[in-house]
Coordinates of C-alpha atoms in Angstrom, one line a residue:
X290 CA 146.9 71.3 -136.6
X291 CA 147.2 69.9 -140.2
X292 CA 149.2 72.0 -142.4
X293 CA 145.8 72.2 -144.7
X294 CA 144.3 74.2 -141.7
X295 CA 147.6 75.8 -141.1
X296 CA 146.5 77.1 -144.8
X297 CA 143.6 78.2 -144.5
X298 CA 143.9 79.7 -141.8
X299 CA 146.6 82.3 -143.5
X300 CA 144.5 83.1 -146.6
X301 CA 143.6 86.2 -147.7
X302 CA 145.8 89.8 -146.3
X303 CA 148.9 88.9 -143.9
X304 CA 151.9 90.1 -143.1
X305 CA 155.1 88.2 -144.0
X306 CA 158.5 88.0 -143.7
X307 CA 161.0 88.6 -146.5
X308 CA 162.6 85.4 -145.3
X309 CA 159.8 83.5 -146.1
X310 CA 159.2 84.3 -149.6
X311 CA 160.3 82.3 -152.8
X312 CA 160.3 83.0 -156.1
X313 CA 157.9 81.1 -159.0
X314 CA 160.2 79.2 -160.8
X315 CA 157.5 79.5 -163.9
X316 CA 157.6 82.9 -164.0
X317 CA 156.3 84.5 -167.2
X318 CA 159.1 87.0 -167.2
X319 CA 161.6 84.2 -168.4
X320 CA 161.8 80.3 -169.1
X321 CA 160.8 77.8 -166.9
X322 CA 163.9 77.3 -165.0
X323 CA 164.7 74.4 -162.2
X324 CA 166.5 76.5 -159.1
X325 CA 165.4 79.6 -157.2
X326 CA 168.8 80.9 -158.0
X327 CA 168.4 80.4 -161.8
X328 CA 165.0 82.6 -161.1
X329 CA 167.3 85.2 -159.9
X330 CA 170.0 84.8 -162.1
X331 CA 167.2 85.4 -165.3
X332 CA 165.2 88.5 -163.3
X333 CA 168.6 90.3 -162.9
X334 CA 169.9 90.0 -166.4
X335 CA 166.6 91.3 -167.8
X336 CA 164.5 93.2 -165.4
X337 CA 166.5 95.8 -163.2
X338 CA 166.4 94.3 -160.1
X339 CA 169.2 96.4 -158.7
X340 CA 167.5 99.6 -159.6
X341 CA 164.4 98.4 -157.7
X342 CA 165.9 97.5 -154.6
X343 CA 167.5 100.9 -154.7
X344 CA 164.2 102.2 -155.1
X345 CA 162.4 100.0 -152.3
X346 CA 165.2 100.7 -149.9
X347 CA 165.2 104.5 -150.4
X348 CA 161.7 104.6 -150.0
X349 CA 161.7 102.4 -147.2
X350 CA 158.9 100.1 -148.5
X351 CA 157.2 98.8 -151.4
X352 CA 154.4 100.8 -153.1
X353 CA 151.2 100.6 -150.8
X354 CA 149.7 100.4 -154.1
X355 CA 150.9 97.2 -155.3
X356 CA 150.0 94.2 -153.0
X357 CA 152.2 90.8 -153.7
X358 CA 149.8 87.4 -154.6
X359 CA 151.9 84.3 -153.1
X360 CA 150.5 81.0 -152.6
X361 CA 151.5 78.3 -150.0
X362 CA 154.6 76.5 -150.7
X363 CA 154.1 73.0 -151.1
X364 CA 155.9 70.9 -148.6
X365 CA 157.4 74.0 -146.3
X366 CA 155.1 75.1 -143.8
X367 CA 154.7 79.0 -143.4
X368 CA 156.9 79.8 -146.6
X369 CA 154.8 81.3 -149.7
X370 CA 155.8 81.6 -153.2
X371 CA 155.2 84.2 -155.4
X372 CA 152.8 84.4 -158.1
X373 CA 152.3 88.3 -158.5
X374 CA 155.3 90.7 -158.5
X375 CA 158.0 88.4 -158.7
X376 CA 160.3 91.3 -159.9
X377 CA 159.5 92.8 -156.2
X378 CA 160.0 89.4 -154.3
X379 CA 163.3 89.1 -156.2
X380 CA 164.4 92.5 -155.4
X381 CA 163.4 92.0 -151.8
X382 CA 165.3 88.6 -151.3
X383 CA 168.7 89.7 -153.0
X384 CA 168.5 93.3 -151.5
X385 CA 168.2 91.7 -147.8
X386 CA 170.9 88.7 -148.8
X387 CA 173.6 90.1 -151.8
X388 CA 175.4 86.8 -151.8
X389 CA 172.3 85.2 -153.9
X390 CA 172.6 88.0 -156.3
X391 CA 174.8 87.7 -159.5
X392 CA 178.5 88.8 -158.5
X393 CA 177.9 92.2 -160.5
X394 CA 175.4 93.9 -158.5
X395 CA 176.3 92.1 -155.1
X396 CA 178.3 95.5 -154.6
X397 CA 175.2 97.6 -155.1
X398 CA 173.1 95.4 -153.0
X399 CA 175.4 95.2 -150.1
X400 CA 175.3 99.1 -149.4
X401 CA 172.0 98.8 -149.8
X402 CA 171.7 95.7 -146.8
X403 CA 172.5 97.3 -144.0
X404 CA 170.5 100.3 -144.7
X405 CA 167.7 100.5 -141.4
X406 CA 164.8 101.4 -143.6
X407 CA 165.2 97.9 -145.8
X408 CA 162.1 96.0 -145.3
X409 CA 162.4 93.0 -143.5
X410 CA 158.5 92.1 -143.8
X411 CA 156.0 93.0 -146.7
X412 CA 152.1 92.9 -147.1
X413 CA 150.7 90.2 -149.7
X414 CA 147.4 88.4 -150.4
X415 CA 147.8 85.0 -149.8
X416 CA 145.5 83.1 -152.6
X417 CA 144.8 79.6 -152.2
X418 CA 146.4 77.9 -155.2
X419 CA 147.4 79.4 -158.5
X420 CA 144.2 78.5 -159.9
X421 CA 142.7 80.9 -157.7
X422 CA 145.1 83.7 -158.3
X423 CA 145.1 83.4 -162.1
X424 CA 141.8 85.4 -163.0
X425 CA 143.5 88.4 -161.2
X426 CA 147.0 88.1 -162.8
X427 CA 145.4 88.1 -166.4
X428 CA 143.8 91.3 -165.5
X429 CA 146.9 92.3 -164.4
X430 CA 149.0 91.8 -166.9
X431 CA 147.0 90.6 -170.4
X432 CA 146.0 94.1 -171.5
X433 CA 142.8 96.0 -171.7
X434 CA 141.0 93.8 -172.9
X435 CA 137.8 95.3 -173.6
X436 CA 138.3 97.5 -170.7
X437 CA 138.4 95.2 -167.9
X438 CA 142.3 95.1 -167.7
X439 CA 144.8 97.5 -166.8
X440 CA 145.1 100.2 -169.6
X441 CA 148.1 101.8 -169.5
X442 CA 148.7 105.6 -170.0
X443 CA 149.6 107.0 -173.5
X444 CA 152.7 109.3 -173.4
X445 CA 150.6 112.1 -173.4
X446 CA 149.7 110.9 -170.3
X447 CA 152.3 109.6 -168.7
X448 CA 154.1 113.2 -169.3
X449 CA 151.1 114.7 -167.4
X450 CA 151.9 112.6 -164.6
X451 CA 155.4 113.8 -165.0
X452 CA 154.4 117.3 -164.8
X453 CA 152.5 117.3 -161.8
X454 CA 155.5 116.5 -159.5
X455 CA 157.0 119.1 -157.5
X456 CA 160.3 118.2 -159.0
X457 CA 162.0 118.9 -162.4
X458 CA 164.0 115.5 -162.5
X459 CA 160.3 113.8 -163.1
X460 CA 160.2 116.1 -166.3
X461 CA 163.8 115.3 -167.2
X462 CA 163.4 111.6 -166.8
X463 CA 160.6 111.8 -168.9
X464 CA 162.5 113.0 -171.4
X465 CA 164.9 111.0 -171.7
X466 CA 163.0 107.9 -171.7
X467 CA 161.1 109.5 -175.1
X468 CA 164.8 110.1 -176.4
X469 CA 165.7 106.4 -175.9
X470 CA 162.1 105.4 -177.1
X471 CA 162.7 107.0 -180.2
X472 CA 166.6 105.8 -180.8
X473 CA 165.3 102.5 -180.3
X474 CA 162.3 103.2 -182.6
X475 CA 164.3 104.5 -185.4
X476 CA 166.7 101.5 -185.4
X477 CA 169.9 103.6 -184.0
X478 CA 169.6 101.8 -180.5
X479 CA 169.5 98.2 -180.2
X480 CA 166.7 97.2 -176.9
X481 CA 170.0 95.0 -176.0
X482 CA 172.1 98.6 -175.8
X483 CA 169.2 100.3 -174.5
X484 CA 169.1 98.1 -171.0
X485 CA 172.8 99.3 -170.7
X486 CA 171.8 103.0 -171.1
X487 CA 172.4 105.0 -167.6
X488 CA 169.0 106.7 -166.8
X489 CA 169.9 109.1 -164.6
X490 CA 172.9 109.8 -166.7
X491 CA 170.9 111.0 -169.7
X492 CA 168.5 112.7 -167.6
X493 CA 171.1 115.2 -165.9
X494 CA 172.4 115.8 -169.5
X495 CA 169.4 116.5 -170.9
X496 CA 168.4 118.4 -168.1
X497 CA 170.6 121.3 -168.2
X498 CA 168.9 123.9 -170.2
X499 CA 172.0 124.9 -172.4
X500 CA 172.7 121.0 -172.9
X501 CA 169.1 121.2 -174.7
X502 CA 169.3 124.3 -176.3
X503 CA 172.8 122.9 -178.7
X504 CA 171.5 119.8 -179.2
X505 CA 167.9 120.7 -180.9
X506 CA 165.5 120.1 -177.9
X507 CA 163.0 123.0 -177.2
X508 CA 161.1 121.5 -173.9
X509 CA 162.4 120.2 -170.8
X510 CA 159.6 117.7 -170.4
X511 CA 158.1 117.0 -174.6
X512 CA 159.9 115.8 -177.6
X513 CA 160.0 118.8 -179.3
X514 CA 162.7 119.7 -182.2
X515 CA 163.6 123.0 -183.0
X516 CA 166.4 121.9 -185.8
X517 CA 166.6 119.5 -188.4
X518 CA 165.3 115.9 -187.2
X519 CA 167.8 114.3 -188.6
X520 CA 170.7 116.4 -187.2
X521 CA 168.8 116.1 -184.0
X522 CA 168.4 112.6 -183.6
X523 CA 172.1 111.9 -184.8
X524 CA 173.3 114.2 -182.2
X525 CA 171.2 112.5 -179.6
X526 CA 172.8 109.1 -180.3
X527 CA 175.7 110.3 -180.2
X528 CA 175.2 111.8 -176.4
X529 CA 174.3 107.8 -175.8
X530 CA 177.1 106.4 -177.5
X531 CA 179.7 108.7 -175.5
X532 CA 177.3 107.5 -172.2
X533 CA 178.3 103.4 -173.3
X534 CA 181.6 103.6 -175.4
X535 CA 184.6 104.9 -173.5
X536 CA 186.8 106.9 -175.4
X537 CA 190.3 105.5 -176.2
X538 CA 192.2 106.6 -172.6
X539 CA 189.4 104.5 -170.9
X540 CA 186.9 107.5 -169.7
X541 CA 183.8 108.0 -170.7
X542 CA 182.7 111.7 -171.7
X543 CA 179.1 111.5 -170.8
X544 CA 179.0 110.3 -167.4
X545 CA 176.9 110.1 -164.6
X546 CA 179.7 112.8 -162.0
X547 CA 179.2 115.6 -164.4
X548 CA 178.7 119.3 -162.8
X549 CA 176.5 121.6 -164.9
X550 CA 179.2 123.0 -166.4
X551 CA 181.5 119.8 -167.9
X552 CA 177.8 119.1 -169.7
X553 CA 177.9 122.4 -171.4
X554 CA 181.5 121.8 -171.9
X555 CA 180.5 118.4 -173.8
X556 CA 177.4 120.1 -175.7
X557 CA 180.1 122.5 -177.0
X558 CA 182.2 119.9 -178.1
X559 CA 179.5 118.6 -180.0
X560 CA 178.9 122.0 -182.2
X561 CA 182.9 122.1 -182.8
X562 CA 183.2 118.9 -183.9
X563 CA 180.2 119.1 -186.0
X564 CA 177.9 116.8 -184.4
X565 CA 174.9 119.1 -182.9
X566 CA 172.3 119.9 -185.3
X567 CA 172.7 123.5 -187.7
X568 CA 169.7 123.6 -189.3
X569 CA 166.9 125.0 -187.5
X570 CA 163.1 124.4 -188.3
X571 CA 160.3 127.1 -189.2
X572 CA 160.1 126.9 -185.6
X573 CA 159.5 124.1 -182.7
X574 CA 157.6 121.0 -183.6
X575 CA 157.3 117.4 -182.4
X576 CA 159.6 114.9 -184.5
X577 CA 157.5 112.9 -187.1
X578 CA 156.7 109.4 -186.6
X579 CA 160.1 107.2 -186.2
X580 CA 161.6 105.6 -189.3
X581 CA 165.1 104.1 -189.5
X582 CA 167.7 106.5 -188.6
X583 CA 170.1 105.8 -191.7
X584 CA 168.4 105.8 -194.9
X585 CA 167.2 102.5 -196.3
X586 CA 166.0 101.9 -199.8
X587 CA 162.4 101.2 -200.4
X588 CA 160.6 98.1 -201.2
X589 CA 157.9 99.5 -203.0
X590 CA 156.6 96.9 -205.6
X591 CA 153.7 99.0 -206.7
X592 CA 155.5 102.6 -208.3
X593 CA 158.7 104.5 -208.3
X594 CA 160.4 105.0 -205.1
X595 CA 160.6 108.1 -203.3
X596 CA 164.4 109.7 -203.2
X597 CA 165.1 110.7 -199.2
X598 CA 166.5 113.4 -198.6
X599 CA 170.1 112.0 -198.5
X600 CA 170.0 111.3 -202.7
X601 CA 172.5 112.9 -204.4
X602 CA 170.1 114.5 -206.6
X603 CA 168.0 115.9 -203.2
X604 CA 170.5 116.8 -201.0
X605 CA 171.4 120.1 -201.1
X606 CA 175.3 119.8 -199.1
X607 CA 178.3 117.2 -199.6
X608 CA 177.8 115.3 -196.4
X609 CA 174.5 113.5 -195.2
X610 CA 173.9 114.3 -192.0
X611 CA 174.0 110.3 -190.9
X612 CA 177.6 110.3 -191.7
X613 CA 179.5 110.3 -187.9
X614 CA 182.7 110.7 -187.0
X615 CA 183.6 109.5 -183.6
X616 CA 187.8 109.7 -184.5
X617 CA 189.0 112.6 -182.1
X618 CA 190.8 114.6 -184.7
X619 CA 190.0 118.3 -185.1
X620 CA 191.1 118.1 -188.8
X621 CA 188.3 115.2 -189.7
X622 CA 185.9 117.1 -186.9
X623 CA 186.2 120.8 -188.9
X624 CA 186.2 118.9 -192.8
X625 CA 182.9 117.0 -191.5
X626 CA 181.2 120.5 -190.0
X627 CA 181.6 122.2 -193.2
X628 CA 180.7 119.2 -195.5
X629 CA 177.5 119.8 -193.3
X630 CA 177.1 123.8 -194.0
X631 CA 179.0 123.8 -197.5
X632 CA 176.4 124.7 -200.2
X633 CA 177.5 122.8 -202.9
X634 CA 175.4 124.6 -205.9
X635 CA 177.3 128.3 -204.9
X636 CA 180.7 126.6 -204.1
X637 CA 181.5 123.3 -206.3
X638 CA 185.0 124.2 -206.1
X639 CA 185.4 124.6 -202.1
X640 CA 183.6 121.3 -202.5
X641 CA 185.8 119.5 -204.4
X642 CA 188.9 120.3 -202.5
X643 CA 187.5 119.7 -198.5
X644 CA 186.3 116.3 -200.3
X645 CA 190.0 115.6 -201.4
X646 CA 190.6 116.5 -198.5
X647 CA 188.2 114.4 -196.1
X648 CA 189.2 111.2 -197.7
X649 CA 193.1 112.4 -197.9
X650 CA 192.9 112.6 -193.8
X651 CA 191.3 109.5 -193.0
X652 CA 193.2 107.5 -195.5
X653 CA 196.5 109.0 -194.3
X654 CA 195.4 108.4 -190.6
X655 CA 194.5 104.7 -191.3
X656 CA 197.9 104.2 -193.4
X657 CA 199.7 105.2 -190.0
X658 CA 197.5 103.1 -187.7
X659 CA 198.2 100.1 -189.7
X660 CA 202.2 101.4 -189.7
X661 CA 202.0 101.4 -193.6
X662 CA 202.3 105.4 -194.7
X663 CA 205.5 106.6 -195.2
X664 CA 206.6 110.2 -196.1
X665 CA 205.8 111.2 -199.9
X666 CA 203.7 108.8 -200.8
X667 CA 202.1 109.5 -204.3
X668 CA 198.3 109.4 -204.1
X669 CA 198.1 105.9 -206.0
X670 CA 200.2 104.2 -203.3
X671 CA 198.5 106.3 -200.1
X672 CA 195.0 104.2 -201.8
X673 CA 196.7 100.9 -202.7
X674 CA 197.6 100.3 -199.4
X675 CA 194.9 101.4 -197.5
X676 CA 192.8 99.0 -199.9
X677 CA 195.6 96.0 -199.2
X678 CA 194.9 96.6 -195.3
X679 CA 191.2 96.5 -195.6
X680 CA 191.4 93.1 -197.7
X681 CA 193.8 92.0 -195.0
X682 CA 191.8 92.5 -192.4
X683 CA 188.6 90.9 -193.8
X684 CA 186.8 93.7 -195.6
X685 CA 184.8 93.0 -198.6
X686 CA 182.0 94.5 -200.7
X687 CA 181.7 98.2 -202.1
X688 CA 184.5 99.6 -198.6
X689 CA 186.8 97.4 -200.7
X690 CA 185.9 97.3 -204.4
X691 CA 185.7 100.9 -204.4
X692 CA 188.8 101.8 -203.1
X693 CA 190.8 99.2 -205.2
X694 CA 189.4 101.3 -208.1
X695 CA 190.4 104.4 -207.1
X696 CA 193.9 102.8 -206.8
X697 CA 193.8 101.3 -210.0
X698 CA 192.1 103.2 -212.3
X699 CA 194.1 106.9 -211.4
X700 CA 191.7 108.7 -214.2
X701 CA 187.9 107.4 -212.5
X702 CA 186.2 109.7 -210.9
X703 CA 186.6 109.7 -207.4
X704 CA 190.0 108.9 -207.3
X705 CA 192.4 111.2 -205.5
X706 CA 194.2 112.2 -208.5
X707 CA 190.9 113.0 -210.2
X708 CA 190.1 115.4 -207.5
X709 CA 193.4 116.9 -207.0
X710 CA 193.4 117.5 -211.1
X711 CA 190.0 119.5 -210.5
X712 CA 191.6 121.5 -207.8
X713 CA 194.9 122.3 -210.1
X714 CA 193.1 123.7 -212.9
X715 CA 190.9 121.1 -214.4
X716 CA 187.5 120.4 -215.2
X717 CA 185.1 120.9 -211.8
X718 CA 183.3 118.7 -211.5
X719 CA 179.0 119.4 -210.6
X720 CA 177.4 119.2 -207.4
X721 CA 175.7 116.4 -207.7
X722 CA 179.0 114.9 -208.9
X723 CA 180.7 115.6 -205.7
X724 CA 178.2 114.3 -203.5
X725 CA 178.1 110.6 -205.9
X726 CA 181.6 110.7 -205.5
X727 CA 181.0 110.9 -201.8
X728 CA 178.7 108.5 -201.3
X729 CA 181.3 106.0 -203.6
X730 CA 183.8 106.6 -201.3
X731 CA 181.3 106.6 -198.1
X732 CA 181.8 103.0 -197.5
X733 CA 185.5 103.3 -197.6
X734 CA 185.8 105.7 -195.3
X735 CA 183.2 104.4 -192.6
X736 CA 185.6 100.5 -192.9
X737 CA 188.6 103.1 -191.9
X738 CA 187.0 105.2 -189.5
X739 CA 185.6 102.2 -188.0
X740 CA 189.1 100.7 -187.6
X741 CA 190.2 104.1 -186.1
X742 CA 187.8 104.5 -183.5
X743 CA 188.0 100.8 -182.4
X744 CA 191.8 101.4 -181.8
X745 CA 192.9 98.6 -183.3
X746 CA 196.5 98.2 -184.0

């Protein structure tokens, strides 16, 4: 028999072998690449591929839903090539044989080999030709179009579909996929940092009721905020920060072995240190439509520019609630948490001292991290040489040029001495004073804080 009848003759519905199946090496997922293992390589950088052989294996099958489109390969009899769910066929291949994997998931995917419900065979459509098969995968994948495509589900709907399953994880994970969504949306969270996020970690957090309740969230299942947006969205970031960055004795405080109660213990933690959001709304709403997390000037060409609600001359305490700390040092922690609740208009005087203060700490912490404060040190040489280690180290701009001043010019405004004059029995100076003098030293103290939390020596 030809292999042209062979062909024909296994068109249409079959069965096939995992074993048989190869990958499209033009796959619209990545770049045209020249090897089936460069295929593989690409899918499992970008597209999960681990997670979905988890997800095949535990359910013993792939959905009955989803039917793979192959094509016969071209000079191998009885071998097929994908053309439709290439992100399936990949799973498949390196789920049944690790070593073709990337070395980092080969450990996942060997527990997952030997499992008995791994599917050794998988039903596909066998199309002709690519030609053939094209018509379909454009409906598949190009959109709507005019109603003839797939449309997908809105998050309205997709959170319906959430909330008809038996279990509360669905609502959880739901969640915690509209957190990351809006992260992402707002600019906090890179799509690069988002692919490293843990899932599952997120979602347990999330879903412990008191977890929610400290961090501003008023549903299990809906992005509602019952506090200040701002605050809440900060102190969300900050839960997927402490998921990715591992604190400075290697362990990570959000992570995926937590018991109910270490979460509540790290929600906690959050409201000591100032973090969790402490200004509660009217009452629960959903979040406004995402703008960039930190606040950026506007470009308006056509009329003034609207202040946010960070300006000096709008904000109503010292420190902004974008201003993070991720240093673990309860001094810094408590002088951030009551730069958040100090109001400045009743209590310019408790203002100007926990600012001394604030920028007193993290100078005198930096000066020992870089093994340059010694005992005594007048405030003019505690600022000198925290501005000589910043130049040293390759900081520039306003961190640098700001700092320099307050060294040099004792008598400016911000300086140290100029606030420690205030607090001694000289003039105090306004509200919105103190929170411009913040925001000149801001800069400053973020260059620090950032070589703090980095641990470098």
């Amino acid at each position: 028999m030809s292999n042209q009848s062979q062909a024909q003759e296994q068109l249409g519905d079959q069965r096939i072998a995992v074993s048989r199946l190869h990958l499209n090496l033009n796959n619209p997922r990545h770049e045209p690449v020249s090897s089936e293992a460069e295929a593989i390589a690409a899918l499992c950088d970008d597209e999960l591929i681990a997670e979905l052989a988890k997800d095949i294996v535990e359910r013993g099958a792939l959905s009955p839903l989803e039917v793979l489109g192959v094509i016969p390969m071209e000079g191998n009899p009885g071998h097929f090539v994908s053309v439709e769910g290439n992100r399936r066929t990949c799973a498949l291949i390196v789920a049944n044989d690790p070593s073709r994997a990337p070395e980092t998931i080969r450990p996942q995917l060997r527990a997952l080999s030997s499992r008995a419900n791994l599917p050794k065979e998988v039903k596909v459509f066998v199309f002709a030709d690519e030609a053939e098969a094209l018509q379909w995968i454009q409906l598949r994948h190009l959109g709507a179009q005019g109603g003839i495509g797939t449309k997908d589900w809105t998050p309205t709907q997709q959170n319906r579909a959430a909330g008809g399953s038996k279990g509360a994880a669905a609502h959880a994970n739901t969640l915690a996929v509209s957190v990351l969504d809006r992260l992402v949306a707002r600019g906090a969270l890179t799509p690069q940092q988002r692919k490293q996020v843990n899932l599952s970690t997120i979602t347990r957090y999330l879903g412990t009721p008191g977890v929610r309740a400290i961090l501003g969230l008023g549903s299990n299942r809906d992005l509602i905020y019952t506090h200040d947006v701002d605050e809440v969205d900060s102190a969300l970031l900050r839960l997927v920060e402490d998921s990715l960055n591992p604190a400075q004795d290697g362990t990570y405080r959000v992570h995926s072995r937590s018991s109910s109660s270490d979460r509540l213990n790290y929600a906690h933690e959050l409201k000591a240190e100032g973090v969790a959001p402490s200004t509660l709304l009217d009452g629960p709403h959903a979040p406004p439509v995402a703008t960039k997390l930190r606040t950026q000037p506007e470009n308006s060409k056509t009329g003034p520019q609207k202040r946010s609600a960070a300006h000096p001359d709008t904000r109503k305490r010292l420190i902004p609630t974008d201003f993070r700390i991720s240093y673990k040092d309860p001094t810094l922690a408590r002088l951030r948490r009551e730069g958040l609740e100090l109001e400045l208009n009743d209590f310019t005087f408790s203002g100007n001292y926990l600012l001394r203060a604030l920028v007193e700490q993290v100078m005198t912490l930096y000066a020992k991290s870089v093994k340059k404060h010694r005992p005594g040190m007048t405030d003019a040489a505690l600022t000198q040489a925290c501005a000589d280690e910043l130049k040293r180290s390759g900081v520039t701009g306003k961190a640098l040029t700001n700092l320099e001043k307050a060294a040099g010019a004792m008598h400016t405004g911000h300086s140290l001495h100029s606030l420690g004059h205030a607090v001694h029995g000289g003039t105090i100076p306004t509200a919105n004073d103190l929170k411009k003098h913040f925001d000149t030293w801001r800069p400053s103290l973020e260059a620090m804080l950032d070589h703090l939390e980095a641990g470098k020596p």
